[in-house]
């Protein structure tokens, strides 16, 4: 029965998570097939006797029904009533605002819409910093767009206000909620760490302790991502478990029910301080069952607890909440550890003549000593081999093997999911786990101790003393992450088409293994084959990208959107198009590149496009902006200019910017090629004569004066009939003339 409860919970959560990412019709088909299978399994005597088979099919039916029902009852009415229309909204700010790149994010709970009562969640994104605190009431008028972002939808934000020039009125409430006290505690913890540590070390401690990863610099976050160690800078179930088990050991002499009550209070408090993140709630539910079982002196069954957490979580958050990427990764990583960490350990350990294998948990070692004491045996087993340097090395390796088995078991489940969702993977994930695991959890424990001791009078000096080793630990971790992320071929990004092909091959291999006799024997070969295919594809794409140096002009109807792809890195040269076309293009670039090193705004009006779409999904390291009124001089990640200048991107790409009629005209030297971009609103007659000669010239539309341009090739981003009529005349003057009406144009630079 224990195994059955685990299977039901894991199946229920897995189906809900998959349904969130599948089309609605696919969920209906899966549910219909599951109904038929449930009936068949109940009719067939052989499967009816094995009760878990029909129960699994019934669980799939229930999960599909819950997903569809929630969409019809809770989501569709909100989307159809308020979506894609302008409304006056009165809402409560439920969480601390945060900033990512050039945008500020405000998570709201609507109270009234157009004077009528409402109760849905919405997200306000704006480049303007609104002076508002949690529990404040915000009133604004804006278009509420239906969110297509899976991350927001999983968090319950189905409507998003993404208004550039929004005006917001704020009102302070008379009383604050209980959760506001947890937010105040979170802020106090941040202030304590900021007061005792350098900014980079304090930011790392805040990320590890309370999940405040936005305090980390963009480069540091990228380094953790490239090193395959991003799970260290978010509060996951493993962080939670470390803290809870530490408290359990410290309070072991208290009455068990008093200890249970104190730990329950801490679980609720810590979950509130971390913002009730889904992964923390999942770990909290599991810890409640585990600690309760230990309190009533029952043997805990972690897989059972995971199954119960998978069943309860969608009711606490929402059925769509099962699609939260953080929760999915945390859930299946825990499942992998519980299923395979212990069986993997003996295969990785080195055995001595006495068959030495390290204890998998510290509790097992304590239990071993306790049994020997009860049996009046010496604590040290003299039958073991005497100490030697060889035995010491073997013990060190076996201790490392215990950590390696946990990392391998977690990655077996998480790796394919993360590749499918993020289209990238790291080859150094296991190395990062081995080198960073101990330091990260020491940082977690020391950060918590510092935050507790710092406000306690004379104990403040103890916190100051602890801050020194904490600072050096943080510097060590940052140095290690930087070094690991810099290793050759540490990080790969693969295309979506290849991901689907790889998943299809993996599924076929899995089916063959299941149908073949002795399939468990061949499972490791199927896994190895799948990894070889993925790694081979990643290496091939990486090798091809290393030699890539091309100019890409993207099809966006009317407007000019272009970039340089050098070795898989993207330098955006121009982004001018209508909002609808840009949204599709931005999504394409996000999935293909993930980020851009440099982007260029030729005039202040274009910055609106970047502010609308620049967020966590598409990072831009530096934004060059013509800023004639000097409004953006102090903005992070923005490099403003108000006169002619030259920007050196790297050894091969140099951008010369000439200001013509309040618009920057880019003249790029890319390798041995020269590129002139004539942005919209710029007349050819106004461009300096020395810039009118280039190897390739980009135009947003065919215009008068093109006979003054001297180039080999011309690319025009215009799909209008007028441009097509002038194509023949242009082709008489230049070697090649390309139009974006048939799709993207890729021009090889080297």
PDB file of N, CA and C in Angstrom, residues 38-80:
ATOM      1  N   UNK A  38      -9.276   2.320 -18.307  1.00  0.00           N
ATOM      2  CA  UNK A  38      -9.787   2.058 -16.957  1.00  0.00           C
ATOM      3  C   UNK A  38     -10.906   1.017 -16.992  1.00  0.00           C
ATOM      4  N   UNK A  39     -11.824   1.187 -17.941  1.00  0.00           N
ATOM      5  CA  UNK A  39     -12.929   0.225 -18.079  1.00  0.00           C
ATOM      6  C   UNK A  39     -12.399  -1.153 -18.451  1.00  0.00           C
ATOM      7  N   UNK A  40     -11.464  -1.201 -19.414  1.00  0.00           N
ATOM      8  CA  UNK A  40     -10.895  -2.491 -19.830  1.00  0.00           C
ATOM      9  C   UNK A  40     -10.155  -3.175 -18.689  1.00  0.00           C
ATOM     10  N   UNK A  41      -9.383  -2.405 -17.938  1.00  0.00           N
ATOM     11  CA  UNK A  41      -8.612  -2.988 -16.836  1.00  0.00           C
ATOM     12  C   UNK A  41      -9.530  -3.513 -15.730  1.00  0.00           C
ATOM     13  N   UNK A  42     -10.699  -2.875 -15.581  1.00  0.00           N
ATOM     14  CA  UNK A  42     -11.649  -3.347 -14.578  1.00  0.00           C
ATOM     15  C   UNK A  42     -12.385  -4.602 -15.059  1.00  0.00           C
ATOM     16  N   UNK A  43     -12.505  -4.773 -16.379  1.00  0.00           N
ATOM     17  CA  UNK A  43     -13.191  -5.953 -16.926  1.00  0.00           C
ATOM     18  C   UNK A  43     -12.271  -7.160 -16.951  1.00  0.00           C
ATOM     19  N   UNK A  44     -11.020  -6.950 -17.394  1.00  0.00           N
ATOM     20  CA  UNK A  44     -10.071  -8.068 -17.503  1.00  0.00           C
ATOM     21  C   UNK A  44      -9.698  -8.564 -16.109  1.00  0.00           C
ATOM     22  N   UNK A  45      -9.866  -9.850 -15.888  1.00  0.00           N
ATOM     23  CA  UNK A  45      -9.665 -10.409 -14.563  1.00  0.00           C
ATOM     24  C   UNK A  45      -8.228 -10.254 -14.084  1.00  0.00           C
ATOM     25  N   UNK A  46      -7.270 -10.475 -14.977  1.00  0.00           N
ATOM     26  CA  UNK A  46      -5.860 -10.440 -14.586  1.00  0.00           C
ATOM     27  C   UNK A  46      -5.441  -9.062 -14.081  1.00  0.00           C
ATOM     28  N   UNK A  47      -5.849  -8.015 -14.785  1.00  0.00           N
ATOM     29  CA  UNK A  47      -5.487  -6.658 -14.359  1.00  0.00           C
ATOM     30  C   UNK A  47      -6.347  -6.186 -13.198  1.00  0.00           C
ATOM     31  N   UNK A  48      -7.598  -6.710 -13.092  1.00  0.00           N
ATOM     32  CA  UNK A  48      -8.461  -6.318 -11.983  1.00  0.00           C
ATOM     33  C   UNK A  48      -7.890  -6.794 -10.661  1.00  0.00           C
ATOM     34  N   UNK A  49      -7.258  -7.957 -10.666  1.00  0.00           N
ATOM     35  CA  UNK A  49      -6.647  -8.469  -9.439  1.00  0.00           C
ATOM     36  C   UNK A  49      -5.457  -7.607  -9.024  1.00  0.00           C
ATOM     37  N   UNK A  50      -4.718  -7.097  -9.997  1.00  0.00           N
ATOM     38  CA  UNK A  50      -3.607  -6.191  -9.685  1.00  0.00           C
ATOM     39  C   UNK A  50      -4.184  -4.779  -9.635  1.00  0.00           C
ATOM     40  N   UNK A  51      -4.565  -4.351  -8.463  1.00  0.00           N
ATOM     41  CA  UNK A  51      -5.395  -3.155  -8.319  1.00  0.00           C
ATOM     42  C   UNK A  51      -4.702  -1.880  -8.788  1.00  0.00           C
ATOM     43  N   UNK A  52      -3.353  -1.858  -8.715  1.00  0.00           N
ATOM     44  CA  UNK A  52      -2.681  -0.598  -9.039  1.00  0.00           C
ATOM     45  C   UNK A  52      -2.795  -0.248 -10.524  1.00  0.00           C
ATOM     46  N   UNK A  53      -3.001  -1.218 -11.417  1.00  0.00           N
ATOM     47  CA  UNK A  53      -3.087  -0.916 -12.856  1.00  0.00           C
ATOM     48  C   UNK A  53      -4.346  -0.110 -13.176  1.00  0.00           C
ATOM     49  N   UNK A  54      -5.564  -0.574 -12.796  1.00  0.00           N
ATOM     50  CA  UNK A  54      -6.736   0.282 -13.050  1.00  0.00           C
ATOM     51  C   UNK A  54      -6.701   1.591 -12.277  1.00  0.00           C
ATOM     52  N   UNK A  55      -6.082   1.582 -11.076  1.00  0.00           N
ATOM     53  CA  UNK A  55      -6.006   2.819 -10.301  1.00  0.00           C
ATOM     54  C   UNK A  55      -5.117   3.858 -10.994  1.00  0.00           C
ATOM     55  N   UNK A  56      -4.034   3.406 -11.612  1.00  0.00           N
ATOM     56  CA  UNK A  56      -3.174   4.330 -12.350  1.00  0.00           C
ATOM     57  C   UNK A  56      -3.940   4.958 -13.523  1.00  0.00           C
ATOM     58  N   UNK A  57      -4.685   4.136 -14.247  1.00  0.00           N
ATOM     59  CA  UNK A  57      -5.475   4.652 -15.374  1.00  0.00           C
ATOM     60  C   UNK A  57      -6.541   5.635 -14.888  1.00  0.00           C
ATOM     61  N   UNK A  58      -7.176   5.310 -13.757  1.00  0.00           N
ATOM     62  CA  UNK A  58      -8.186   6.207 -13.192  1.00  0.00           C
ATOM     63  C   UNK A  58      -7.557   7.517 -12.734  1.00  0.00           C
ATOM     64  N   UNK A  59      -6.350   7.448 -12.193  1.00  0.00           N
ATOM     65  CA  UNK A  59      -5.635   8.662 -11.765  1.00  0.00           C
ATOM     66  C   UNK A  59      -5.380   9.579 -12.953  1.00  0.00           C
ATOM     67  N   UNK A  60      -5.024   9.003 -14.102  1.00  0.00           N
ATOM     68  CA  UNK A  60      -4.811   9.802 -15.312  1.00  0.00           C
ATOM     69  C   UNK A  60      -6.111  10.486 -15.722  1.00  0.00           C
ATOM     70  N   UNK A  61      -7.231   9.765 -15.637  1.00  0.00           N
ATOM     71  CA  UNK A  61      -8.544  10.340 -15.975  1.00  0.00           C
ATOM     72  C   UNK A  61      -8.850  11.528 -15.067  1.00  0.00           C
ATOM     73  N   UNK A  62      -8.637  11.342 -13.764  1.00  0.00           N
ATOM     74  CA  UNK A  62      -8.941  12.408 -12.798  1.00  0.00           C
ATOM     75  C   UNK A  62      -8.058  13.628 -13.049  1.00  0.00           C
ATOM     76  N   UNK A  63      -6.755  13.405 -13.299  1.00  0.00           N
ATOM     77  CA  UNK A  63      -5.835  14.527 -13.530  1.00  0.00           C
ATOM     78  C   UNK A  63      -6.236  15.316 -14.774  1.00  0.00           C
ATOM     79  N   UNK A  64      -6.568  14.616 -15.853  1.00  0.00           N
ATOM     80  CA  UNK A  64      -6.997  15.311 -17.084  1.00  0.00           C
ATOM     81  C   UNK A  64      -8.297  16.074 -16.846  1.00  0.00           C
ATOM     82  N   UNK A  65      -9.223  15.469 -16.106  1.00  0.00           N
ATOM     83  CA  UNK A  65     -10.497  16.138 -15.816  1.00  0.00           C
ATOM     84  C   UNK A  65     -10.286  17.381 -14.960  1.00  0.00           C
ATOM     85  N   UNK A  66      -9.389  17.287 -13.963  1.00  0.00           N
ATOM     86  CA  UNK A  66      -9.100  18.436 -13.103  1.00  0.00           C
ATOM     87  C   UNK A  66      -8.479  19.573 -13.918  1.00  0.00           C
ATOM     88  N   UNK A  67      -7.536  19.238 -14.805  1.00  0.00           N
ATOM     89  CA  UNK A  67      -6.896  20.269 -15.630  1.00  0.00           C
ATOM     90  C   UNK A  67      -7.921  20.961 -16.542  1.00  0.00           C
ATOM     91  N   UNK A  68      -8.736  20.175 -17.227  1.00  0.00           N
ATOM     92  CA  UNK A  68      -9.721  20.757 -18.142  1.00  0.00           C
ATOM     93  C   UNK A  68     -10.771  21.545 -17.372  1.00  0.00           C
ATOM     94  N   UNK A  69     -11.238  20.977 -16.253  1.00  0.00           N
ATOM     95  CA  UNK A  69     -12.257  21.659 -15.453  1.00  0.00           C
ATOM     96  C   UNK A  69     -11.765  22.969 -14.880  1.00  0.00           C
ATOM     97  N   UNK A  70     -10.524  22.989 -14.412  1.00  0.00           N
ATOM     98  CA  UNK A  70      -9.972  24.236 -13.867  1.00  0.00           C
ATOM     99  C   UNK A  70      -9.869  25.304 -14.953  1.00  0.00           C
ATOM    100  N   UNK A  71      -9.461  24.896 -16.150  1.00  0.00           N
ATOM    101  CA  UNK A  71      -9.373  25.851 -17.246  1.00  0.00           C
ATOM    102  C   UNK A  71     -10.729  26.445 -17.603  1.00  0.00           C
ATOM    103  N   UNK A  72     -11.773  25.599 -17.595  1.00  0.00           N
ATOM    104  CA  UNK A  72     -13.105  26.068 -17.965  1.00  0.00           C
ATOM    105  C   UNK A  72     -13.742  26.914 -16.863  1.00  0.00           C
ATOM    106  N   UNK A  73     -13.513  26.533 -15.608  1.00  0.00           N
ATOM    107  CA  UNK A  73     -14.209  27.180 -14.492  1.00  0.00           C
ATOM    108  C   UNK A  73     -13.457  28.405 -13.980  1.00  0.00           C
ATOM    109  N   UNK A  74     -12.126  28.310 -13.873  1.00  0.00           N
ATOM    110  CA  UNK A  74     -11.360  29.376 -13.222  1.00  0.00           C
ATOM    111  C   UNK A  74     -10.599  30.279 -14.185  1.00  0.00           C
ATOM    112  N   UNK A  75     -10.116  29.742 -15.295  1.00  0.00           N
ATOM    113  CA  UNK A  75      -9.236  30.520 -16.172  1.00  0.00           C
ATOM    114  C   UNK A  75     -10.013  31.205 -17.293  1.00  0.00           C
ATOM    115  N   UNK A  76     -10.823  30.440 -18.016  1.00  0.00           N
ATOM    116  CA  UNK A  76     -11.526  30.991 -19.169  1.00  0.00           C
ATOM    117  C   UNK A  76     -12.414  32.191 -18.830  1.00  0.00           C
ATOM    118  N   UNK A  77     -13.200  32.164 -17.742  1.00  0.00           N
ATOM    119  CA  UNK A  77     -14.030  33.343 -17.435  1.00  0.00           C
ATOM    120  C   UNK A  77     -13.204  34.614 -17.244  1.00  0.00           C
ATOM    121  N   UNK A  78     -12.053  34.498 -16.585  1.00  0.00           N
ATOM    122  CA  UNK A  78     -11.200  35.671 -16.363  1.00  0.00           C
ATOM    123  C   UNK A  78     -10.639  36.181 -17.686  1.00  0.00           C
ATOM    124  N   UNK A  79     -10.126  35.258 -18.495  1.00  0.00           N
ATOM    125  CA  UNK A  79      -9.509  35.637 -19.768  1.00  0.00           C
ATOM    126  C   UNK A  79     -10.532  36.234 -20.726  1.00  0.00           C
ATOM    127  N   UNK A  80     -11.708  35.618 -20.825  1.00  0.00           N
ATOM    128  CA  UNK A  80     -12.723  36.097 -21.770  1.00  0.00           C
ATOM    129  C   UNK A  80     -13.357  37.407 -21.322  1.00  0.00           C
TER     130      UNK A  80
END
